[in-house]
mmCIF file of C-alpha atoms in Angstrom:
data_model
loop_
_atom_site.group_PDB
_atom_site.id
_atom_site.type_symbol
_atom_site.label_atom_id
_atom_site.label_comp_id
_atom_site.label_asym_id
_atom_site.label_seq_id
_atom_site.Cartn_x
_atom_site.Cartn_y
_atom_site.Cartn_z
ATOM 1 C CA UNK A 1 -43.469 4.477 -15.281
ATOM 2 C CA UNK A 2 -41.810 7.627 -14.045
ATOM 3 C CA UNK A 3 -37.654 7.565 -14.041
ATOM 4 C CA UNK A 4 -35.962 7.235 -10.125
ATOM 5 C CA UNK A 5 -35.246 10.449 -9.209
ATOM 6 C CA UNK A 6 -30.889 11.357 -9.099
ATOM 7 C CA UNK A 7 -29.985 11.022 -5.080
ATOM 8 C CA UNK A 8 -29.413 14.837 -3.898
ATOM 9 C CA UNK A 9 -25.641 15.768 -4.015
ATOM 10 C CA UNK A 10 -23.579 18.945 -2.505
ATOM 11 C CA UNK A 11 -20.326 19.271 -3.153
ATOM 12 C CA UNK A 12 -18.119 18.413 0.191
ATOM 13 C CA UNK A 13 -14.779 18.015 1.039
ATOM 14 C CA UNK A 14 -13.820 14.794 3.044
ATOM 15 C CA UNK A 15 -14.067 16.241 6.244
ATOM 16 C CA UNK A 16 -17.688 17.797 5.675
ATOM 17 C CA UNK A 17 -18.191 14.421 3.592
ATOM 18 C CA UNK A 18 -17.039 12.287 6.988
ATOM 19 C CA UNK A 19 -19.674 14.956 9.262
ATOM 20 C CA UNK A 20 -22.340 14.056 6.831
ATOM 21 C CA UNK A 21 -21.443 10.202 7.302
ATOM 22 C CA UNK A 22 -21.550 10.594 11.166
ATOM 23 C CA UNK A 23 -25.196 13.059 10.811
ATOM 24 C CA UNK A 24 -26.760 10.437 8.625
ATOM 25 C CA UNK A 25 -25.505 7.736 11.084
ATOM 26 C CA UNK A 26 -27.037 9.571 14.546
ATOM 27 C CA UNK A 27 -30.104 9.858 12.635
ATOM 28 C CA UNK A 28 -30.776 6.467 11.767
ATOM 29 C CA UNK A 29 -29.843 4.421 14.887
ATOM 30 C CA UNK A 30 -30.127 6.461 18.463
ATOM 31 C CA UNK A 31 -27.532 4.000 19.493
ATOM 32 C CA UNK A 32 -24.565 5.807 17.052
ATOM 33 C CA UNK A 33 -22.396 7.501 20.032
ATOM 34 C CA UNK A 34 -19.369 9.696 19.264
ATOM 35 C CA UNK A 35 -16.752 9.977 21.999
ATOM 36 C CA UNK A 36 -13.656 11.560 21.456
ATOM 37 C CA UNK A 37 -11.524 14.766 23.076
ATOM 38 C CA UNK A 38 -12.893 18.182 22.013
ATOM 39 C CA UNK A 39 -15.469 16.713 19.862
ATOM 40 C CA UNK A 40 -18.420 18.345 20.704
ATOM 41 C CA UNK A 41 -19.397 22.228 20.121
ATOM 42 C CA UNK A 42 -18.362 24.465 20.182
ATOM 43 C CA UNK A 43 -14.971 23.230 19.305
ATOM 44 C CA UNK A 44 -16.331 19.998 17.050
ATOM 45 C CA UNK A 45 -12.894 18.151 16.819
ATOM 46 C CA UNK A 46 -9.772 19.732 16.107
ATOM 47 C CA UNK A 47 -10.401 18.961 12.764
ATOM 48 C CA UNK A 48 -13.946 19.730 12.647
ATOM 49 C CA UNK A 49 -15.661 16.609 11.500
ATOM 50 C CA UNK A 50 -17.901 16.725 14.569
ATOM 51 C CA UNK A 51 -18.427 20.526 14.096
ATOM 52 C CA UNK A 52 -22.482 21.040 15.184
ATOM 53 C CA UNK A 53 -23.173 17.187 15.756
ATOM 54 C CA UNK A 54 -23.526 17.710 20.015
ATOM 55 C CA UNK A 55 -25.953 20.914 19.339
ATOM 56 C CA UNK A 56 -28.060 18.515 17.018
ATOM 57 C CA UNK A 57 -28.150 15.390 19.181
ATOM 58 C CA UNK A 58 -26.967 16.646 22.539
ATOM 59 C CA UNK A 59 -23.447 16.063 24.495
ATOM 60 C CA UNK A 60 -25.301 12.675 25.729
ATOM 61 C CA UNK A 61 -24.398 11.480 22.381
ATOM 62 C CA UNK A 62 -21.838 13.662 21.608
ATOM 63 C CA UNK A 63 -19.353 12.826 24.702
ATOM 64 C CA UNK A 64 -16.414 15.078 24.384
ATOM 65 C CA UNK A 65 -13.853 13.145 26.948
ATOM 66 C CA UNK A 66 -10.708 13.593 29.372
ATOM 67 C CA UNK A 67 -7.184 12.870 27.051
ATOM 68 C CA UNK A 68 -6.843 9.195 27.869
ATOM 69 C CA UNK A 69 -7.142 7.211 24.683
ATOM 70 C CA UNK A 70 -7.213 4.127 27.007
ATOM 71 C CA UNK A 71 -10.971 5.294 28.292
ATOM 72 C CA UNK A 72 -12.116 6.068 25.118
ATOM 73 C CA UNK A 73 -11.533 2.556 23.578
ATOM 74 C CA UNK A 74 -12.172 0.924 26.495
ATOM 75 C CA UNK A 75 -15.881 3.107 27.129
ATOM 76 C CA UNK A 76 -16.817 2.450 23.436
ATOM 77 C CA UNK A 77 -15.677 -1.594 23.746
ATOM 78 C CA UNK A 78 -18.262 -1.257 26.921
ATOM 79 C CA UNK A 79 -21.053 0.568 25.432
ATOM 80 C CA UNK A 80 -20.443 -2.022 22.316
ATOM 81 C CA UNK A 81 -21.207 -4.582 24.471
ATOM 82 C CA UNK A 82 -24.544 -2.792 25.967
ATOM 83 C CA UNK A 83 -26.143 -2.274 21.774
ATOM 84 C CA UNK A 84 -24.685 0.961 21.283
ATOM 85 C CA UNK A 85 -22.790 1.602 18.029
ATOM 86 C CA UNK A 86 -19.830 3.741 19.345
ATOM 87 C CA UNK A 87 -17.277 5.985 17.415
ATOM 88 C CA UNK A 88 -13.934 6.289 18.782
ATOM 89 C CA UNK A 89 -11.918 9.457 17.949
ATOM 90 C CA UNK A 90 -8.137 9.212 18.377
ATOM 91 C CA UNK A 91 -6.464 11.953 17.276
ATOM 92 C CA UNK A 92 -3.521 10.770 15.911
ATOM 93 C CA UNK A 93 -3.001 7.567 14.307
ATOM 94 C CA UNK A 94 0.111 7.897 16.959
ATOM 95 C CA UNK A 95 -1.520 7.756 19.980
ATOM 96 C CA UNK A 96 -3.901 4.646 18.786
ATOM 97 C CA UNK A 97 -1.028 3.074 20.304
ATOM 98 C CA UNK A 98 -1.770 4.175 23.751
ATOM 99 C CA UNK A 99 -4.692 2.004 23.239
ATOM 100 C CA UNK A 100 -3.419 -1.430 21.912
ATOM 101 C CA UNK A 101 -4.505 -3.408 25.038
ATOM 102 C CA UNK A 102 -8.146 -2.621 24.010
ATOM 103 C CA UNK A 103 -8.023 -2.647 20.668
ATOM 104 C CA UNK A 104 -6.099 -5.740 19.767
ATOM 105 C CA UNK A 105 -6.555 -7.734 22.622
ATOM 106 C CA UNK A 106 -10.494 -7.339 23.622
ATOM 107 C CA UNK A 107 -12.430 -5.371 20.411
ATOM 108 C CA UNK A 108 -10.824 -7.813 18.096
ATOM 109 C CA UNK A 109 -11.082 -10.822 20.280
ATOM 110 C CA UNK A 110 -14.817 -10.903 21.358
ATOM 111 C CA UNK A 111 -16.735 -12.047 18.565
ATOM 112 C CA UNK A 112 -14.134 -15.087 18.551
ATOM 113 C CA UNK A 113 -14.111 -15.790 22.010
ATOM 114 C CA UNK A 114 -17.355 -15.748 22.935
ATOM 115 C CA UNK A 115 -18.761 -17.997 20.067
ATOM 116 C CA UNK A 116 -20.138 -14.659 17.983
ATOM 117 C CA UNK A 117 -22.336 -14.424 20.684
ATOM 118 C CA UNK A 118 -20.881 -10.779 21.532
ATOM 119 C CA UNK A 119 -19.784 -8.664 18.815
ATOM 120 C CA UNK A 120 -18.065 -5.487 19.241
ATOM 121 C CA UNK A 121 -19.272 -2.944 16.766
ATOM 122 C CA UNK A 122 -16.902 0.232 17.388
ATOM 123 C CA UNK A 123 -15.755 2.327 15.292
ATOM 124 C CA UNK A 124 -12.309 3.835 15.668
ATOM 125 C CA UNK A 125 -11.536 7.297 13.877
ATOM 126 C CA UNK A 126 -7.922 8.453 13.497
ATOM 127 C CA UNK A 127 -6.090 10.437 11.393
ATOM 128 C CA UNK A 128 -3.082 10.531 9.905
ATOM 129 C CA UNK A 129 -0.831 13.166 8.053
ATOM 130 C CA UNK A 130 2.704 14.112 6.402
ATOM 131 C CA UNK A 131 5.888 15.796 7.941
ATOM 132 C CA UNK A 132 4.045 18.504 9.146
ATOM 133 C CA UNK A 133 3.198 17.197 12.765
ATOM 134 C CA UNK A 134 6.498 15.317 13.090
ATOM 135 C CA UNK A 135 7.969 11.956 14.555
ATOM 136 C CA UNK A 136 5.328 11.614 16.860
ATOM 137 C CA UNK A 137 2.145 12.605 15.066
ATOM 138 C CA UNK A 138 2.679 11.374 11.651
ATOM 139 C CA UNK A 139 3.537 7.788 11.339
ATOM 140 C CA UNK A 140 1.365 5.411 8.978
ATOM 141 C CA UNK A 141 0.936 2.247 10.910
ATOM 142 C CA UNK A 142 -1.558 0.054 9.690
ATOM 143 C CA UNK A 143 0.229 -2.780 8.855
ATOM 144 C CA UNK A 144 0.053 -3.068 13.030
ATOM 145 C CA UNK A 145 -3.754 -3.532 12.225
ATOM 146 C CA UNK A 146 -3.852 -5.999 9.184
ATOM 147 C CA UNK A 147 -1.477 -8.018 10.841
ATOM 148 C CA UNK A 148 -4.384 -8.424 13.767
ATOM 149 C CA UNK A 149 -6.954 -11.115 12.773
ATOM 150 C CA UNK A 150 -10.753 -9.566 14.138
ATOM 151 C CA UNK A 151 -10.462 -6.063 13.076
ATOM 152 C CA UNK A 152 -11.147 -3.973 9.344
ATOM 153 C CA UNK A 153 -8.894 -1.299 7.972
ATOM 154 C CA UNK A 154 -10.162 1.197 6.027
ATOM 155 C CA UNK A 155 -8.915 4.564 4.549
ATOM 156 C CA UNK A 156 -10.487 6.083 2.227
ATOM 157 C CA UNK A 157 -8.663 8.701 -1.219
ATOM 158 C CA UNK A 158 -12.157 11.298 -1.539
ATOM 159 C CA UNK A 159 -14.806 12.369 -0.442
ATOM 160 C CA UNK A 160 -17.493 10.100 -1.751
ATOM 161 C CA UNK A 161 -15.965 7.084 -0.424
ATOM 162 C CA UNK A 162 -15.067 8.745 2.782
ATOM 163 C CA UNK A 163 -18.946 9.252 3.440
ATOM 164 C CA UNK A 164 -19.504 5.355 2.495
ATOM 165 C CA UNK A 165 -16.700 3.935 3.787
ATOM 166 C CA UNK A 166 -17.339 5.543 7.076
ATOM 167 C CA UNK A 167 -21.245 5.220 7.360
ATOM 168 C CA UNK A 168 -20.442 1.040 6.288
ATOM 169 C CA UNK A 169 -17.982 0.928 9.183
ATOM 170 C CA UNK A 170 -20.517 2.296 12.040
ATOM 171 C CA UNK A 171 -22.907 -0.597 11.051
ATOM 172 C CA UNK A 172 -20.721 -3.359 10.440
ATOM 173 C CA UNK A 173 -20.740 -5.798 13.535
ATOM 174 C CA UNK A 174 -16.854 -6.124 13.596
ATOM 175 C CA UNK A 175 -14.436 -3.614 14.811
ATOM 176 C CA UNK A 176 -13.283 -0.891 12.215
ATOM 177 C CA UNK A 177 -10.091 1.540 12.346
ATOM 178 C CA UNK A 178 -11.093 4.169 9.981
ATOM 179 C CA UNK A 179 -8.092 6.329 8.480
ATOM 180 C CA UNK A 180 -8.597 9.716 7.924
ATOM 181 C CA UNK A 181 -5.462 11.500 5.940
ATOM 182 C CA UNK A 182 -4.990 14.772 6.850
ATOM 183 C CA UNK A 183 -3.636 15.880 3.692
ATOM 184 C CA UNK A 184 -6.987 14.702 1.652
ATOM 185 C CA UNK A 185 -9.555 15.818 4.440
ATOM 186 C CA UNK A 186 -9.635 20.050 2.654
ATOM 187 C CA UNK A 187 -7.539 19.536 -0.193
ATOM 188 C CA UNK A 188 -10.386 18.484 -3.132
ATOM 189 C CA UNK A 189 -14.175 18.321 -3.306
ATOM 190 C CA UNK A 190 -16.748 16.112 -4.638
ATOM 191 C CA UNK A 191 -20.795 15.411 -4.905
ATOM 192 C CA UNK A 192 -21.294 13.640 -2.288
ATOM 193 C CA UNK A 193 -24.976 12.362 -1.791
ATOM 194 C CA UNK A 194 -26.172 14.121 0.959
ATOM 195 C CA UNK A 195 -28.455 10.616 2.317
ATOM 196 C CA UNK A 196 -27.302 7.775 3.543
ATOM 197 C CA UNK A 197 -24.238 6.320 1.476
ATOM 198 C CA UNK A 198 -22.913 3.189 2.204
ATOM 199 C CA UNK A 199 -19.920 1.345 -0.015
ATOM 200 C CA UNK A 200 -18.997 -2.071 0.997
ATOM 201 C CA UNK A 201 -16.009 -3.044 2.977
ATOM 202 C CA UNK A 202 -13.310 -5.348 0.887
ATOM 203 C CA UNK A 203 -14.356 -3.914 -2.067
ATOM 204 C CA UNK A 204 -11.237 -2.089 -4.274
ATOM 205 C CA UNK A 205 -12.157 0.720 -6.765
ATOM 206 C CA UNK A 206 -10.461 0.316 -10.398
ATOM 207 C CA UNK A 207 -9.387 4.185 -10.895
ATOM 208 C CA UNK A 208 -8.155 3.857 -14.411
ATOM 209 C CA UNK A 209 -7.770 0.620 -16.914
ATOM 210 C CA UNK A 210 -4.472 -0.236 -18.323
ATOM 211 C CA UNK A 211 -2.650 -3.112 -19.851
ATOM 212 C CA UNK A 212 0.984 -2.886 -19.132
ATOM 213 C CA UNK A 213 1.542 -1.983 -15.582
ATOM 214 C CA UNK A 214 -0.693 -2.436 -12.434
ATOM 215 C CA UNK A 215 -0.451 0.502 -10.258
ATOM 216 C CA UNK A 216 -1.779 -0.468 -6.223
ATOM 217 C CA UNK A 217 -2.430 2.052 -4.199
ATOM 218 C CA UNK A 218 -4.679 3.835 -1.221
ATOM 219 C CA UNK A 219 -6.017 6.496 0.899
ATOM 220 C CA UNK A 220 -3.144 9.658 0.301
ATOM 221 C CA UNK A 221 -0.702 8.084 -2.539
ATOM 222 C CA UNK A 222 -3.984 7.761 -4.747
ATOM 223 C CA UNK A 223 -3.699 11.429 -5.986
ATOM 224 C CA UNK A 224 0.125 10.163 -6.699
ATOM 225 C CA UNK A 225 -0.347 7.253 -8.376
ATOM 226 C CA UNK A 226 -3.487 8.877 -10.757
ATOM 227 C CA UNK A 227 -0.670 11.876 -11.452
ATOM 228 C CA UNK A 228 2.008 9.451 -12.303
ATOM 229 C CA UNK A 229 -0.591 6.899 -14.562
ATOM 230 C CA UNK A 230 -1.407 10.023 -16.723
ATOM 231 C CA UNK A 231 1.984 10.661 -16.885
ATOM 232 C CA UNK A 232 2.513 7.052 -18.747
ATOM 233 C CA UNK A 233 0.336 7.597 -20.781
ATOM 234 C CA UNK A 234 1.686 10.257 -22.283
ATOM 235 C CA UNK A 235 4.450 8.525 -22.583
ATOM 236 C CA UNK A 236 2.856 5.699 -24.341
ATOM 237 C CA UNK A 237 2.490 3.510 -21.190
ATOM 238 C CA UNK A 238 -0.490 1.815 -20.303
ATOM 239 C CA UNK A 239 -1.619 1.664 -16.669
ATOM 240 C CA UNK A 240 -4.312 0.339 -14.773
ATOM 241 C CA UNK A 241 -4.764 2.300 -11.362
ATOM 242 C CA UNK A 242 -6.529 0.475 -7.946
ATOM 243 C CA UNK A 243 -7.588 1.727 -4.561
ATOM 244 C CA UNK A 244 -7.718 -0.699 -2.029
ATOM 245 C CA UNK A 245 -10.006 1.095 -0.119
ATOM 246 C CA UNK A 246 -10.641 -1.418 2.902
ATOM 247 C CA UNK A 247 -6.725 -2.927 3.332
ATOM 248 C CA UNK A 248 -8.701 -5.952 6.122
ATOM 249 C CA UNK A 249 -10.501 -7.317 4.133
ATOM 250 C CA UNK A 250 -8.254 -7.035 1.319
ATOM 251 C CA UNK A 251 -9.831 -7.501 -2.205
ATOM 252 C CA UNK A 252 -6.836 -9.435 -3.896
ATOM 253 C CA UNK A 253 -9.687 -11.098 -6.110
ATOM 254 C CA UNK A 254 -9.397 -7.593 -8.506
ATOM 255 C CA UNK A 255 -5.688 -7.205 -7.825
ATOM 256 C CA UNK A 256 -5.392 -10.920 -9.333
ATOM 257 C CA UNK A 257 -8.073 -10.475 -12.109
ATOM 258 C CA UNK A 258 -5.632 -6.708 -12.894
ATOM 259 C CA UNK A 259 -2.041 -8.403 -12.737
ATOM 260 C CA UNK A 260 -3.641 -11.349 -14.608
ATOM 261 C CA UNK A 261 -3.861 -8.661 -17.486
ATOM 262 C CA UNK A 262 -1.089 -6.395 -17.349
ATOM 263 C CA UNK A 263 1.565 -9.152 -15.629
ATOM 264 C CA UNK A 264 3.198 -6.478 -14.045
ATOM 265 C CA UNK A 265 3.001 -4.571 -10.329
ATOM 266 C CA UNK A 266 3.520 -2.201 -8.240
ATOM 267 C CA UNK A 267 1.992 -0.930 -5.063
ATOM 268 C CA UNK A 268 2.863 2.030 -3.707
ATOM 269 C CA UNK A 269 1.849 3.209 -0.150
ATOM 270 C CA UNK A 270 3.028 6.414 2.314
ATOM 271 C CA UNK A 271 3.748 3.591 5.283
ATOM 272 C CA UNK A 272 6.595 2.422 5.894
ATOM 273 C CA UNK A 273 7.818 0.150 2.767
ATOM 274 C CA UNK A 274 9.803 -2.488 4.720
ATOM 275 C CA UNK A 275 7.303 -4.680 6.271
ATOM 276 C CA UNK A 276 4.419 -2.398 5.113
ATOM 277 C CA UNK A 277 1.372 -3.858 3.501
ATOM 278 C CA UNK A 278 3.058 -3.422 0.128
ATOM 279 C CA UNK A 279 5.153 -6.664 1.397
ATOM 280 C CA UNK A 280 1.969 -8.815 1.883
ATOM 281 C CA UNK A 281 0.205 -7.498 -1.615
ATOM 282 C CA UNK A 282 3.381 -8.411 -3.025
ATOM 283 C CA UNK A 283 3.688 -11.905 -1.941
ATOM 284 C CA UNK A 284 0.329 -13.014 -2.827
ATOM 285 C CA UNK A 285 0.785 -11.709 -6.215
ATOM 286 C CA UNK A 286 4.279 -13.815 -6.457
ATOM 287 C CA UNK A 287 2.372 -16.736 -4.922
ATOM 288 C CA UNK A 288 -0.510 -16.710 -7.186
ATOM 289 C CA UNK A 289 0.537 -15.615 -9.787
ATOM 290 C CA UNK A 290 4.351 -16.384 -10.278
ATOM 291 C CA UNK A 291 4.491 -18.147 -13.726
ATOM 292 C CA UNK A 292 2.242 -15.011 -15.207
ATOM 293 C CA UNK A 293 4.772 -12.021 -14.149
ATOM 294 C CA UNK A 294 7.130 -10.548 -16.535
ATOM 295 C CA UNK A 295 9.042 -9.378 -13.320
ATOM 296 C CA UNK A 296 9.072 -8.775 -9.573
ATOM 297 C CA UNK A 297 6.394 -6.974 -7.925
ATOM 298 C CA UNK A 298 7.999 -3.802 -6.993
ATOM 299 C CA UNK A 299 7.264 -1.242 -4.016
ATOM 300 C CA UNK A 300 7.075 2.092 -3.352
ATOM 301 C CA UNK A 301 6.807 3.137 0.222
ATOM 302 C CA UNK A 302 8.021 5.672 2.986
ATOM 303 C CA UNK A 303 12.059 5.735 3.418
ATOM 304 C CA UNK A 304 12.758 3.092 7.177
ATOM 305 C CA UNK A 305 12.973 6.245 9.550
ATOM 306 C CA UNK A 306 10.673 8.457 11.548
ATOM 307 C CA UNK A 307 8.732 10.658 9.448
ATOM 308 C CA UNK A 308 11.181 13.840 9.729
ATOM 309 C CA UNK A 309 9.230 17.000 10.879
ATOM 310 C CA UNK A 310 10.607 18.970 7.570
ATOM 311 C CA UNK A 311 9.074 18.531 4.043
ATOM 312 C CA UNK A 312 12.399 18.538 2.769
ATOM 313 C CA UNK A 313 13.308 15.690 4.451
ATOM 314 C CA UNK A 314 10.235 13.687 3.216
ATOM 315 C CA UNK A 315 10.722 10.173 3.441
ATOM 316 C CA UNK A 316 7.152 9.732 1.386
ATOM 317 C CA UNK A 317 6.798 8.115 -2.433
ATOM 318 C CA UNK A 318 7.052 10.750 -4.757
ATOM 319 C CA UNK A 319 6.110 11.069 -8.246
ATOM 320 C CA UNK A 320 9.757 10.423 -9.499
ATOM 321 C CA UNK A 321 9.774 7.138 -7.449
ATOM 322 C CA UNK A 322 6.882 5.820 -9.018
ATOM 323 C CA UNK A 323 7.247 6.558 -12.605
ATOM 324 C CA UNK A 324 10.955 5.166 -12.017
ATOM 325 C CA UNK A 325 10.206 1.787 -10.496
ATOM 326 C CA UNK A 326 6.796 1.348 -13.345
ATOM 327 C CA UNK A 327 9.714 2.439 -16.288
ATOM 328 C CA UNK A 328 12.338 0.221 -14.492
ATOM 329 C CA UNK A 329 9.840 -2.905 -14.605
ATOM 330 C CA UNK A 330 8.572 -2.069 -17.851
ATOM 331 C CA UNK A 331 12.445 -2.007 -19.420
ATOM 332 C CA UNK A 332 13.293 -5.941 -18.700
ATOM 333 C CA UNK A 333 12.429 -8.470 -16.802
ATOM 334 C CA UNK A 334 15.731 -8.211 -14.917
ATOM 335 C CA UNK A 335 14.607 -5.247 -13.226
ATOM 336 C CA UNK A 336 16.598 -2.709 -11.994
ATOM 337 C CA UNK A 337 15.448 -3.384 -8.665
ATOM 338 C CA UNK A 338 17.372 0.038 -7.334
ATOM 339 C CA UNK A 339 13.955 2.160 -9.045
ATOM 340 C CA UNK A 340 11.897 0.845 -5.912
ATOM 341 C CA UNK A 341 14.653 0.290 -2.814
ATOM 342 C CA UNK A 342 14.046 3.172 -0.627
ATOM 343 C CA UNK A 343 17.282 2.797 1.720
ATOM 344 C CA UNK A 344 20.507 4.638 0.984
#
């Protein structure tokens, strides 16, 4: 019997990675439409994720549209309806916002309301980035989104899993906002099968194995955390590094099984840490798992202000942040709860 031949790779970076995702996707179901502003050629999205995908398949399924994020939800909720598998670009995670009414109160209502007899399988792209687009342009809000029963949220830290992640999210039945960080779309590369790649939804990734400290973590703060873990360990620190991956559904089954080991936490996001999603990880840790912890679940998000326009002003987690509220939890059970405030 002859061995199974490796899957073809190329090395891509996220955004080519998230292009192959979409080509692989119009390939195997005619009913995959992209709509979005300036998506088609010869333009292919301002950030080029569409870039040759209208000359391949045509601008029938390749609909660049008018700037009215209300008509692009509420076209791809339609076509949804009609068999079609839409994708959705927003532009900016911002200006999802303009689009609420659709999202939150039809997409993710449908299935429920009708009995599951109509789903609505759309497929939302957005992105999402640091200072460098400002107040307006930058702001991490999907805690808006896992507070919505009906709907997944997915971002995804590389390449590979931005290829799965996305290509799972087309065919999944349900709607799915799919993250896209700015600052991970050209900065690294990976081997990306170049065929269809799919990677379940709910399902984290264990980055590294530890036994002191359980670092939490997705999409852009991965690179962070994986920085800051190696930094323990020179320092004699064990820690065990997760990626969410899909934050709705949220795989607390390997966050449990992790803090079950190491019996301490902390998750560290670039959203906002005050009501972020770091404040729901947390309390189902302290509510499963109280009696196990050798201290509080600490967090490590974005400063409670707009997202200043300078990188000076950065309100993100930093390295310094990180390794200070793992050491602070690490040193006592009465923590030094300072390490992981982010006000004042």
């Amino acid at each position: 019997m002859s061995a199974l031949a490796e899957p073809k790779t190329e090395e891509m970076t996220s955004a080519v990675a998230m292009n192959s995702a979409l080509d692989c996707a119009m390939t195997a179901d005619p009913k995959v439409i992209l709509l979005g502003e300036d998506i088609a050629d010869p333009i292919g999205g301002v950030f080029k994720v569409t870039k040759g995908l209208s000359t391949k398949y045509g601008t029938h399924r390749v609909r660049a549209t008018p700037i009215s994020e209300q008509a692009i939800v509420g076209t791809a909720i339609g076509l949804s309806l009609a068999g079609y598998r839409p994708v959705a670009e927003i532009m900016f995670f911002d200006f999802v916002t303009v689009a609420m009414d659709q999202i939150v109160n039809h997409a993710t209502k449908l299935r429920y309301m009708s009995g599951g007899a109509t789903p609505a399988p759309i497929t939302v792209r957005t992105t999402v980035g640091g200072s460098r687009f400002g107040a307006q342009h930058a702001q991490s809000l999907e805690a808006w989104f896992m507070h919505t029963p009906g709907i997944k949220v997915v971002m995804p830290s590389n390449p590979v899993d931005a290829k799965g992640l996305l290509t799972s999210c087309i065919f999944d039945d349900d709607p799915c906002l799919f993250i896209e960080h700015l600052n991970l779309a050209y900065s690294s590369k990976a081997e990306v099968p170049v065929e269809d790649l799919r990677i379940p939804l709910g399902k984290a990734n264990v980055l590294a194995t530890g036994s002191d400290v359980t670092l939490i973590t997705y999409g852009p703060t991965v690179p962070l955390v994986r920085a800051a873990a190696e930094t323990l360990a020179a320092q004699g620190i064990s820690a065990e590094v997760i990626d969410l991956r899909t934050l709705m559904p949220l795989d607390l089954d390997t966050v449990f099984d992790s803090v079950t080991k190491t019996r301490r936490a902390v998750v560290v996001h670039e959203a906002t840490q005050f009501m972020g999603p770091g404040a729901e990880i947390g309390a189902q840790i302290h509510e499963q798992l109280f009696g196990e912890l050798l201290g509080p679940v600490l967090r490590v998000g974005a400063r409670f202000t707009p997202v200043p326009f300078s990188r000076g002003l950065s309100n993100a987690p930093s390295a310094e942040r990180i390794l200070g509220a793992a050491h602070a939890l690490l040193a006592s059970p009465r923590v030094n709860r300072s390490a992981g405030r982010t006000a004042g």
